[in-house]
GROMACS .gro file of C-alpha atoms in nm:
model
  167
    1UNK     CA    1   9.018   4.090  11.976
    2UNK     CA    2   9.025   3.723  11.905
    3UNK     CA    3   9.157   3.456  12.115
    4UNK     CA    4   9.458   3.238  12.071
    5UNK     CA    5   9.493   2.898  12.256
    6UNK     CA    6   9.804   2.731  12.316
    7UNK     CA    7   9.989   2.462  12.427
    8UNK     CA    8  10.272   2.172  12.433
    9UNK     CA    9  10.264   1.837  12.326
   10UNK     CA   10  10.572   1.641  12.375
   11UNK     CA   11  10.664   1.445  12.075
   12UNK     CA   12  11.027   1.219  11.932
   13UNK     CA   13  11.089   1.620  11.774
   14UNK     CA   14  11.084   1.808  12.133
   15UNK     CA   15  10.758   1.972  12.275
   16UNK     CA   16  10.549   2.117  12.019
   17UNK     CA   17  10.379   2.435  12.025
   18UNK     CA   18  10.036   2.450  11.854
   19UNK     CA   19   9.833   2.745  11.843
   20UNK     CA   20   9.483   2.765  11.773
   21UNK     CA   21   9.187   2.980  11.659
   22UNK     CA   22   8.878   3.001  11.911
   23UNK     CA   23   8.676   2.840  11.623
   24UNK     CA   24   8.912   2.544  11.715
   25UNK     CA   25   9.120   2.514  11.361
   26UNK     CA   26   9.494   2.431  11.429
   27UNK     CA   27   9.703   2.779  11.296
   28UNK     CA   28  10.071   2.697  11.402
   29UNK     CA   29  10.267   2.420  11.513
   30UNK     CA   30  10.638   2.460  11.608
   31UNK     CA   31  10.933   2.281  11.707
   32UNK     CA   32  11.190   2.437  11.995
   33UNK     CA   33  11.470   2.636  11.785
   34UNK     CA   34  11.272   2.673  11.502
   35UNK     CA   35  11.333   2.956  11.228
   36UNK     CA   36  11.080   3.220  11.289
   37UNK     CA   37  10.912   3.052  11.548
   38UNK     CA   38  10.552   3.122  11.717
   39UNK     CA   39  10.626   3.273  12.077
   40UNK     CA   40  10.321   3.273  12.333
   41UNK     CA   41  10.201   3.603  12.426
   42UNK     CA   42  10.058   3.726  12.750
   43UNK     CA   43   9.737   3.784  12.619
   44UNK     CA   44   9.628   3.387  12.489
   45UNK     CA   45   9.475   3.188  12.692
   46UNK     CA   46   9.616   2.821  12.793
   47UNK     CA   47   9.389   2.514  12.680
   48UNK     CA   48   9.480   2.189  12.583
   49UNK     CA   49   9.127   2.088  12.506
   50UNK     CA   50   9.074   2.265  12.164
   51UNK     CA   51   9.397   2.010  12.057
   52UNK     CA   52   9.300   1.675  12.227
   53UNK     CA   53   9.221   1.570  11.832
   54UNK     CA   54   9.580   1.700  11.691
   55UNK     CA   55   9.712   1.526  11.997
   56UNK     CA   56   9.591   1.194  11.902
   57UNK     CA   57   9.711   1.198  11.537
   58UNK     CA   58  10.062   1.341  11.624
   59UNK     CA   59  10.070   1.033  11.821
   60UNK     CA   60   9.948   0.805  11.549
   61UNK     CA   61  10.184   0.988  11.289
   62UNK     CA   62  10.448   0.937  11.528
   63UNK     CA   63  10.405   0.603  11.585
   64UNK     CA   64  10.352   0.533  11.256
   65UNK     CA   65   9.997   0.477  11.228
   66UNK     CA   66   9.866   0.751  11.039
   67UNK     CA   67  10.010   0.915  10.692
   68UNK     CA   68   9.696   1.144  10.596
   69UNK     CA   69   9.651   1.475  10.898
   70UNK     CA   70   9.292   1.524  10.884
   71UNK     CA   71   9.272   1.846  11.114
   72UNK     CA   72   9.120   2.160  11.041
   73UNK     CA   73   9.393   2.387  10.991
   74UNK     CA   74   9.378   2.796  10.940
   75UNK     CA   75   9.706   2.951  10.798
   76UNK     CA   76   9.707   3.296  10.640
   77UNK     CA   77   9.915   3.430  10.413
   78UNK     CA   78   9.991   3.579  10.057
   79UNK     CA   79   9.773   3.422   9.761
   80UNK     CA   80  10.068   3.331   9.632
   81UNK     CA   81  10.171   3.124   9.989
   82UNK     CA   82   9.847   2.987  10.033
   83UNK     CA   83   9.881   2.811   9.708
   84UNK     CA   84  10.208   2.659   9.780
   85UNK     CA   85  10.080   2.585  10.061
   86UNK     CA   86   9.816   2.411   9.921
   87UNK     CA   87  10.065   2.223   9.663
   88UNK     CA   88  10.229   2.049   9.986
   89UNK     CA   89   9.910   1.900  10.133
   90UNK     CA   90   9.933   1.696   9.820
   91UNK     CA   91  10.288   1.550   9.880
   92UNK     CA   92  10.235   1.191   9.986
   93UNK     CA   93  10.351   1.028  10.288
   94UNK     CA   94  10.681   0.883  10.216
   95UNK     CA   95  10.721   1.076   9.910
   96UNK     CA   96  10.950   1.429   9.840
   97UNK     CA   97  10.879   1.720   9.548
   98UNK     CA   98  11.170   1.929   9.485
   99UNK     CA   99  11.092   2.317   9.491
  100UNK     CA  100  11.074   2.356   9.127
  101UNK     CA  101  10.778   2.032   9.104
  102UNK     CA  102  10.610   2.277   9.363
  103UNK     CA  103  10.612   2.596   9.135
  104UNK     CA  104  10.517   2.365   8.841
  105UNK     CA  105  10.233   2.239   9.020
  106UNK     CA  106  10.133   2.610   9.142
  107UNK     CA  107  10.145   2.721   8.750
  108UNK     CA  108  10.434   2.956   8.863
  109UNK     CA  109  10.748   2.985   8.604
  110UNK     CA  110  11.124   2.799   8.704
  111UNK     CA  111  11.221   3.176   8.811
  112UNK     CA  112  10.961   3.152   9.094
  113UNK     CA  113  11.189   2.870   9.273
  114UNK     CA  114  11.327   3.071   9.512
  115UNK     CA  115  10.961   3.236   9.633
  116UNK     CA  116  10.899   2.911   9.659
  117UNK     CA  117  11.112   2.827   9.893
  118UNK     CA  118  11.079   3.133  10.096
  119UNK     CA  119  10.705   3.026  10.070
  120UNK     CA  120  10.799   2.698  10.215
  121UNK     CA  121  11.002   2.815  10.460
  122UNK     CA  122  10.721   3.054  10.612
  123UNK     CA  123  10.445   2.765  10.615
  124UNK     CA  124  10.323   2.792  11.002
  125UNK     CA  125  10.193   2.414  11.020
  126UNK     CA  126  10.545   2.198  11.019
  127UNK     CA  127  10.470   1.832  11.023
  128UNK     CA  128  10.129   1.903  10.940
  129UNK     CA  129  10.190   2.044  10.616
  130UNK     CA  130  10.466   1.821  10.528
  131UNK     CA  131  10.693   2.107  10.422
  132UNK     CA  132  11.001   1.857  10.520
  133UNK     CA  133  10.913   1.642  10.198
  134UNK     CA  134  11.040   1.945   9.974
  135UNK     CA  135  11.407   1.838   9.893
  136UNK     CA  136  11.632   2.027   9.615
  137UNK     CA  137  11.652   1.980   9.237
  138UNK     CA  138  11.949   1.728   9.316
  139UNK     CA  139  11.795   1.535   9.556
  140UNK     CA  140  11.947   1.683   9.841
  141UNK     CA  141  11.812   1.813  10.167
  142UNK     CA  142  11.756   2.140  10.200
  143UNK     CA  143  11.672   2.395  10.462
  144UNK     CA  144  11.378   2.285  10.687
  145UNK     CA  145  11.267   2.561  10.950
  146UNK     CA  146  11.287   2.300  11.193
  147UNK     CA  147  11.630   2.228  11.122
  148UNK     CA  148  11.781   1.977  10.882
  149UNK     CA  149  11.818   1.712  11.189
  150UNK     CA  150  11.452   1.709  11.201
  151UNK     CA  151  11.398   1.666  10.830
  152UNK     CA  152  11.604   1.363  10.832
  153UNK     CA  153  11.394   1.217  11.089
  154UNK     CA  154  11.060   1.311  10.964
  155UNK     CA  155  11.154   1.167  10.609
  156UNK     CA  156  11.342   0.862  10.745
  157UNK     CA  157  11.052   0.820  10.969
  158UNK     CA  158  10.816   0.813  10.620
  159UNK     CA  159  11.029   0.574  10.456
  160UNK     CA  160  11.139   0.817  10.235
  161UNK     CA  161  11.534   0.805  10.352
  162UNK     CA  162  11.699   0.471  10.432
  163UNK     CA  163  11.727   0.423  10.779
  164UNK     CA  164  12.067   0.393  10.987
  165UNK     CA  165  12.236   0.091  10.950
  166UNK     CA  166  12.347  -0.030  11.305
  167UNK     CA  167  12.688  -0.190  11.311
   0.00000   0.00000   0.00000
């Protein structure tokens, strides 16, 4: 039996839960409400030491200071996941792919979107793996785990949507 550590770290997005493996690689971060979300078992243990690191570039990220996570990160899942997976570390800071740039970039046909997507929606790292920067073939914003409310914010945080005008 392996253990899991956990725990919060408040953010502008709510308290996030990370989860992480005892060799100290980050393996989930979640938002409250969150599709699917990681739940805490009984049997990990509590640290916030193994994620003193993520800590400080959430912060940074959040205040605008960093655009590149440089964390080691541990997600399993399907070949086919881990390579869309993959596909999103390489979506820029400020930038968006639409699902079907994703399964072009994976070598997976136009029919593949909507894996894709389910792909997408099952990545375990949100924020980390920018899975918010996937938008739809017409530009709009699609589903984001962590709620569409959230994707605005992450990708008007980037740059990548116009902020609010005041008036």
């Amino acid at each position: 039996m392996t253990t899991t550590y956990w725990t919060h770290v408040d953010g502008p997005l709510g308290p996030l839960l990370l989860t992480a493996a005892p060799t100290g690689e980050l393996t989930s971060l979640t938002v409250p409400g969150q599709k699917k979300a990681t739940v805490v078992r009984d049997d990990w243990t509590h640290d916030p030491g193994p994620f003193r690191e993520a800590e400080r570039q959430l912060a940074a990220y959040f205040a605008g200071d960093l655009k590149d996570f440089r964390l080691p990160t541990r997600a399993v899942g399907t070949p086919f996941r881990e390579k869309v997976w993959a596909a999103l570390d390489d979506v820029p800071y400020g930038g968006t792919v639409t699902y079907g740039e994703i399964a072009a970039r994976i070598g997976a046909p136009r029919a593949a979107v909507r894996a894709v997507g389910g792909a997408i929606g099952a990545n375990p790292l949100l924020i980390v793996r920018p899975c918010h920067r996937v938008i739809g073939a017409d530009g709009s914003l699609t589903g984001y785990a962590g709620g569409l409310e959230r994707k605005v914010r992450l990708l008007t945080h980037e740059g990548a949507l116009p902020r609010a005008q005041n008036p």
